[in-house]
PDB file of C-alpha atoms in Angstrom:
ATOM      1  CA  UNK A   1     -34.434 -29.037  51.283  1.00 89.00           C
ATOM      2  CA  UNK A   2     -37.846 -30.884  50.911  1.00 88.00           C
ATOM      3  CA  UNK A   3     -38.512 -34.264  50.558  1.00 90.00           C
ATOM      4  CA  UNK A   4     -41.604 -35.397  48.654  1.00 87.00           C
ATOM      5  CA  UNK A   5     -43.141 -39.092  48.439  1.00 84.00           C
ATOM      6  CA  UNK A   6     -44.471 -40.605  45.056  1.00 83.00           C
ATOM      7  CA  UNK A   7     -47.467 -38.836  45.187  1.00 88.00           C
ATOM      8  CA  UNK A   8     -45.841 -35.069  45.964  1.00 87.00           C
ATOM      9  CA  UNK A   9     -47.023 -35.342  49.446  1.00 88.00           C
ATOM     10  CA  UNK A  10     -43.901 -33.665  51.738  1.00 90.00           C
ATOM     11  CA  UNK A  11     -42.715 -35.834  53.916  1.00 89.00           C
ATOM     12  CA  UNK A  12     -39.926 -33.607  55.791  1.00 92.00           C
ATOM     13  CA  UNK A  13     -38.249 -30.393  55.258  1.00 94.00           C
ATOM     14  CA  UNK A  14     -34.522 -30.360  55.733  1.00 96.00           C
ATOM     15  CA  UNK A  15     -32.042 -26.683  56.262  1.00 97.00           C
ATOM     16  CA  UNK A  16     -29.163 -27.056  53.489  1.00 97.00           C
ATOM     17  CA  UNK A  17     -26.618 -24.644  52.355  1.00 96.00           C
ATOM     18  CA  UNK A  18     -25.457 -24.499  49.023  1.00 97.00           C
ATOM     19  CA  UNK A  19     -22.765 -22.579  46.883  1.00 97.00           C
ATOM     20  CA  UNK A  20     -21.471 -19.356  48.105  1.00 95.00           C
ATOM     21  CA  UNK A  21     -20.368 -18.726  44.491  1.00 96.00           C
ATOM     22  CA  UNK A  22     -24.069 -19.201  43.390  1.00 96.00           C
ATOM     23  CA  UNK A  23     -25.525 -21.251  41.024  1.00 96.00           C
ATOM     24  CA  UNK A  24     -24.298 -22.296  38.201  1.00 97.00           C
ATOM     25  CA  UNK A  25     -22.702 -24.901  36.032  1.00 96.00           C
ATOM     26  CA  UNK A  26     -19.831 -24.349  34.947  1.00 97.00           C
ATOM     27  CA  UNK A  27     -16.828 -26.849  36.044  1.00 97.00           C
ATOM     28  CA  UNK A  28     -14.486 -25.320  38.286  1.00 96.00           C
ATOM     29  CA  UNK A  29     -17.011 -22.343  39.096  1.00 97.00           C
ATOM     30  CA  UNK A  30     -17.587 -23.805  42.926  1.00 97.00           C
ATOM     31  CA  UNK A  31     -21.527 -22.945  41.894  1.00 98.00           C
ATOM     32  CA  UNK A  32     -24.220 -25.116  42.755  1.00 98.00           C
ATOM     33  CA  UNK A  33     -25.738 -26.240  39.405  1.00 97.00           C
ATOM     34  CA  UNK A  34     -29.371 -26.073  39.027  1.00 96.00           C
ATOM     35  CA  UNK A  35     -32.315 -28.378  37.259  1.00 95.00           C
ATOM     36  CA  UNK A  36     -32.760 -32.047  37.895  1.00 96.00           C
ATOM     37  CA  UNK A  37     -30.423 -34.529  39.304  1.00 96.00           C
ATOM     38  CA  UNK A  38     -30.659 -38.307  40.371  1.00 97.00           C
ATOM     39  CA  UNK A  39     -28.637 -39.710  43.025  1.00 97.00           C
ATOM     40  CA  UNK A  40     -26.402 -42.067  41.298  1.00 98.00           C
ATOM     41  CA  UNK A  41     -24.193 -43.355  44.231  1.00 98.00           C
ATOM     42  CA  UNK A  42     -24.689 -43.656  47.712  1.00 98.00           C
ATOM     43  CA  UNK A  43     -21.551 -43.591  50.061  1.00 98.00           C
ATOM     44  CA  UNK A  44     -21.118 -44.119  54.065  1.00 98.00           C
ATOM     45  CA  UNK A  45     -23.615 -46.325  55.034  1.00 97.00           C
ATOM     46  CA  UNK A  46     -22.715 -47.008  58.604  1.00 96.00           C
ATOM     47  CA  UNK A  47     -20.200 -44.641  59.104  1.00 98.00           C
ATOM     48  CA  UNK A  48     -19.806 -42.515  62.261  1.00 98.00           C
ATOM     49  CA  UNK A  49     -21.119 -39.416  62.496  1.00 97.00           C
ATOM     50  CA  UNK A  50     -18.277 -36.897  61.449  1.00 98.00           C
ATOM     51  CA  UNK A  51     -16.417 -39.501  58.981  1.00 98.00           C
ATOM     52  CA  UNK A  52     -14.631 -37.476  56.727  1.00 98.00           C
ATOM     53  CA  UNK A  53     -14.505 -38.818  53.347  1.00 98.00           C
ATOM     54  CA  UNK A  54     -12.109 -38.140  50.038  1.00 96.00           C
ATOM     55  CA  UNK A  55     -12.785 -39.647  46.657  1.00 94.00           C
ATOM     56  CA  UNK A  56     -15.824 -41.333  47.918  1.00 96.00           C
ATOM     57  CA  UNK A  57     -14.134 -43.062  50.616  1.00 97.00           C
ATOM     58  CA  UNK A  58     -13.974 -42.905  54.495  1.00 97.00           C
ATOM     59  CA  UNK A  59     -10.106 -41.579  55.701  1.00 97.00           C
ATOM     60  CA  UNK A  60     -10.820 -43.188  59.071  1.00 96.00           C
ATOM     61  CA  UNK A  61     -10.356 -39.105  60.406  1.00 97.00           C
ATOM     62  CA  UNK A  62     -13.179 -37.933  62.283  1.00 97.00           C
ATOM     63  CA  UNK A  63     -14.186 -34.186  61.826  1.00 97.00           C
ATOM     64  CA  UNK A  64     -15.113 -31.664  64.919  1.00 95.00           C
ATOM     65  CA  UNK A  65     -18.598 -30.976  64.506  1.00 96.00           C
ATOM     66  CA  UNK A  66     -18.837 -27.094  64.620  1.00 96.00           C
ATOM     67  CA  UNK A  67     -22.047 -25.426  65.745  1.00 96.00           C
ATOM     68  CA  UNK A  68     -21.013 -21.780  65.917  1.00 94.00           C
ATOM     69  CA  UNK A  69     -21.135 -19.634  62.822  1.00 92.00           C
ATOM     70  CA  UNK A  70     -17.455 -19.952  62.066  1.00 89.00           C
ATOM     71  CA  UNK A  71     -16.299 -21.084  58.458  1.00 88.00           C
ATOM     72  CA  UNK A  72     -13.157 -23.291  58.773  1.00 86.00           C
ATOM     73  CA  UNK A  73     -10.613 -23.372  55.720  1.00 80.00           C
ATOM     74  CA  UNK A  74     -11.056 -26.922  54.725  1.00 85.00           C
ATOM     75  CA  UNK A  75     -14.177 -27.940  52.863  1.00 88.00           C
ATOM     76  CA  UNK A  76     -14.838 -31.117  54.451  1.00 96.00           C
ATOM     77  CA  UNK A  77     -17.435 -33.729  53.439  1.00 98.00           C
ATOM     78  CA  UNK A  78     -18.635 -36.082  56.229  1.00 98.00           C
ATOM     79  CA  UNK A  79     -20.811 -38.707  57.450  1.00 98.00           C
ATOM     80  CA  UNK A  80     -22.813 -39.864  54.179  1.00 98.00           C
ATOM     81  CA  UNK A  81     -22.337 -38.357  50.458  1.00 98.00           C
ATOM     82  CA  UNK A  82     -25.321 -38.691  47.548  1.00 98.00           C
ATOM     83  CA  UNK A  83     -23.502 -38.326  44.269  1.00 98.00           C
ATOM     84  CA  UNK A  84     -25.621 -36.477  41.901  1.00 98.00           C
ATOM     85  CA  UNK A  85     -25.782 -36.697  38.293  1.00 98.00           C
ATOM     86  CA  UNK A  86     -27.512 -34.044  35.963  1.00 97.00           C
ATOM     87  CA  UNK A  87     -30.353 -35.250  34.112  1.00 97.00           C
ATOM     88  CA  UNK A  88     -30.716 -31.775  31.769  1.00 97.00           C
ATOM     89  CA  UNK A  89     -28.181 -32.377  28.651  1.00 98.00           C
ATOM     90  CA  UNK A  90     -26.824 -28.454  28.383  1.00 97.00           C
ATOM     91  CA  UNK A  91     -28.050 -27.475  32.056  1.00 96.00           C
ATOM     92  CA  UNK A  92     -25.804 -30.179  34.510  1.00 97.00           C
ATOM     93  CA  UNK A  93     -25.185 -32.695  31.915  1.00 98.00           C
ATOM     94  CA  UNK A  94     -22.754 -32.632  29.286  1.00 97.00           C
ATOM     95  CA  UNK A  95     -18.827 -31.303  28.697  1.00 97.00           C
ATOM     96  CA  UNK A  96     -17.673 -28.542  30.939  1.00 97.00           C
ATOM     97  CA  UNK A  97     -20.912 -28.864  33.109  1.00 98.00           C
ATOM     98  CA  UNK A  98     -21.700 -32.109  33.792  1.00 98.00           C
ATOM     99  CA  UNK A  99     -22.545 -32.244  37.972  1.00 98.00           C
ATOM    100  CA  UNK A 100     -21.352 -36.116  38.099  1.00 98.00           C
ATOM    101  CA  UNK A 101     -18.109 -35.181  36.371  1.00 98.00           C
ATOM    102  CA  UNK A 102     -17.968 -31.850  39.135  1.00 98.00           C
ATOM    103  CA  UNK A 103     -18.290 -34.137  41.873  1.00 98.00           C
ATOM    104  CA  UNK A 104     -21.676 -32.297  43.216  1.00 98.00           C
ATOM    105  CA  UNK A 105     -23.064 -34.214  46.298  1.00 98.00           C
ATOM    106  CA  UNK A 106     -25.532 -34.396  48.948  1.00 98.00           C
ATOM    107  CA  UNK A 107     -23.350 -34.699  52.410  1.00 98.00           C
ATOM    108  CA  UNK A 108     -22.748 -33.988  55.890  1.00 98.00           C
ATOM    109  CA  UNK A 109     -20.186 -30.737  56.823  1.00 98.00           C
ATOM    110  CA  UNK A 110     -18.510 -30.277  59.967  1.00 97.00           C
ATOM    111  CA  UNK A 111     -19.657 -26.644  59.649  1.00 97.00           C
ATOM    112  CA  UNK A 112     -23.215 -26.833  60.829  1.00 98.00           C
ATOM    113  CA  UNK A 113     -23.593 -23.281  62.112  1.00 97.00           C
ATOM    114  CA  UNK A 114     -23.427 -22.237  58.601  1.00 97.00           C
ATOM    115  CA  UNK A 115     -25.945 -24.761  57.474  1.00 98.00           C
ATOM    116  CA  UNK A 116     -28.709 -22.365  55.992  1.00 96.00           C
ATOM    117  CA  UNK A 117     -26.733 -19.850  54.826  1.00 95.00           C
ATOM    118  CA  UNK A 118     -24.658 -19.853  51.300  1.00 96.00           C
ATOM    119  CA  UNK A 119     -21.138 -21.638  51.796  1.00 95.00           C
ATOM    120  CA  UNK A 120     -20.360 -24.763  50.442  1.00 96.00           C
ATOM    121  CA  UNK A 121     -18.007 -25.275  47.047  1.00 95.00           C
ATOM    122  CA  UNK A 122     -20.727 -26.211  45.275  1.00 96.00           C
ATOM    123  CA  UNK A 123     -22.476 -29.348  46.651  1.00 97.00           C
ATOM    124  CA  UNK A 124     -25.428 -29.301  48.905  1.00 98.00           C
ATOM    125  CA  UNK A 125     -24.455 -29.251  52.270  1.00 97.00           C
ATOM    126  CA  UNK A 126     -26.581 -30.826  55.670  1.00 98.00           C
ATOM    127  CA  UNK A 127     -26.093 -31.584  59.027  1.00 98.00           C
ATOM    128  CA  UNK A 128     -25.030 -34.513  59.302  1.00 98.00           C
ATOM    129  CA  UNK A 129     -27.733 -36.197  61.168  1.00 98.00           C
ATOM    130  CA  UNK A 130     -29.880 -34.583  58.606  1.00 98.00           C
ATOM    131  CA  UNK A 131     -27.750 -36.422  55.850  1.00 98.00           C
ATOM    132  CA  UNK A 132     -28.107 -39.633  57.430  1.00 98.00           C
ATOM    133  CA  UNK A 133     -31.881 -39.392  57.572  1.00 97.00           C
ATOM    134  CA  UNK A 134     -32.276 -37.998  53.605  1.00 97.00           C
ATOM    135  CA  UNK A 135     -29.310 -40.698  53.206  1.00 97.00           C
ATOM    136  CA  UNK A 136     -31.627 -43.518  54.795  1.00 97.00           C
ATOM    137  CA  UNK A 137     -35.092 -42.524  53.380  1.00 94.00           C
ATOM    138  CA  UNK A 138     -33.977 -42.064  49.642  1.00 94.00           C
ATOM    139  CA  UNK A 139     -32.265 -44.915  46.850  1.00 93.00           C
ATOM    140  CA  UNK A 140     -30.311 -44.562  43.820  1.00 95.00           C
ATOM    141  CA  UNK A 141     -32.129 -43.043  41.354  1.00 94.00           C
ATOM    142  CA  UNK A 142     -33.946 -41.117  43.510  1.00 93.00           C
ATOM    143  CA  UNK A 143     -34.959 -37.459  41.515  1.00 92.00           C
ATOM    144  CA  UNK A 144     -33.558 -34.036  43.177  1.00 94.00           C
ATOM    145  CA  UNK A 145     -34.397 -30.626  41.969  1.00 93.00           C
ATOM    146  CA  UNK A 146     -32.119 -27.822  42.635  1.00 94.00           C
ATOM    147  CA  UNK A 147     -34.011 -24.352  42.198  1.00 87.00           C
ATOM    148  CA  UNK A 148     -32.072 -21.655  41.248  1.00 74.00           C
TER     149      UNK A 148
END
């Protein structure tokens, strides 16, 4: 992920993981949707690293952060969530392809050892400390462009 300022200057680059199923927009495909998105909601401010979320709310549980390249059964969402809304009708917005309705997020993961390779179920996964940094440097309505 590349974070740029309003003039297009690169501020910072972060490694991420996208879907192990590839790029695509169909509901229930578990693919990462392409195109222009906007952060439409932010969740988890001030939560501890490893806090587990379900339905955009903290469960009160803490995940064990795994630094080895191990894929565990659960696809947990941890630490911070930035909910993405598709901005392109017919690409990531609309019936059956809507990123917001598909619950596509930028979020932390306990599987930090898999960052940099496709491993998610559609979301953009980040190391937890990186997710906090991006969460803190962005606001709602920040644009996010996902390239194939």
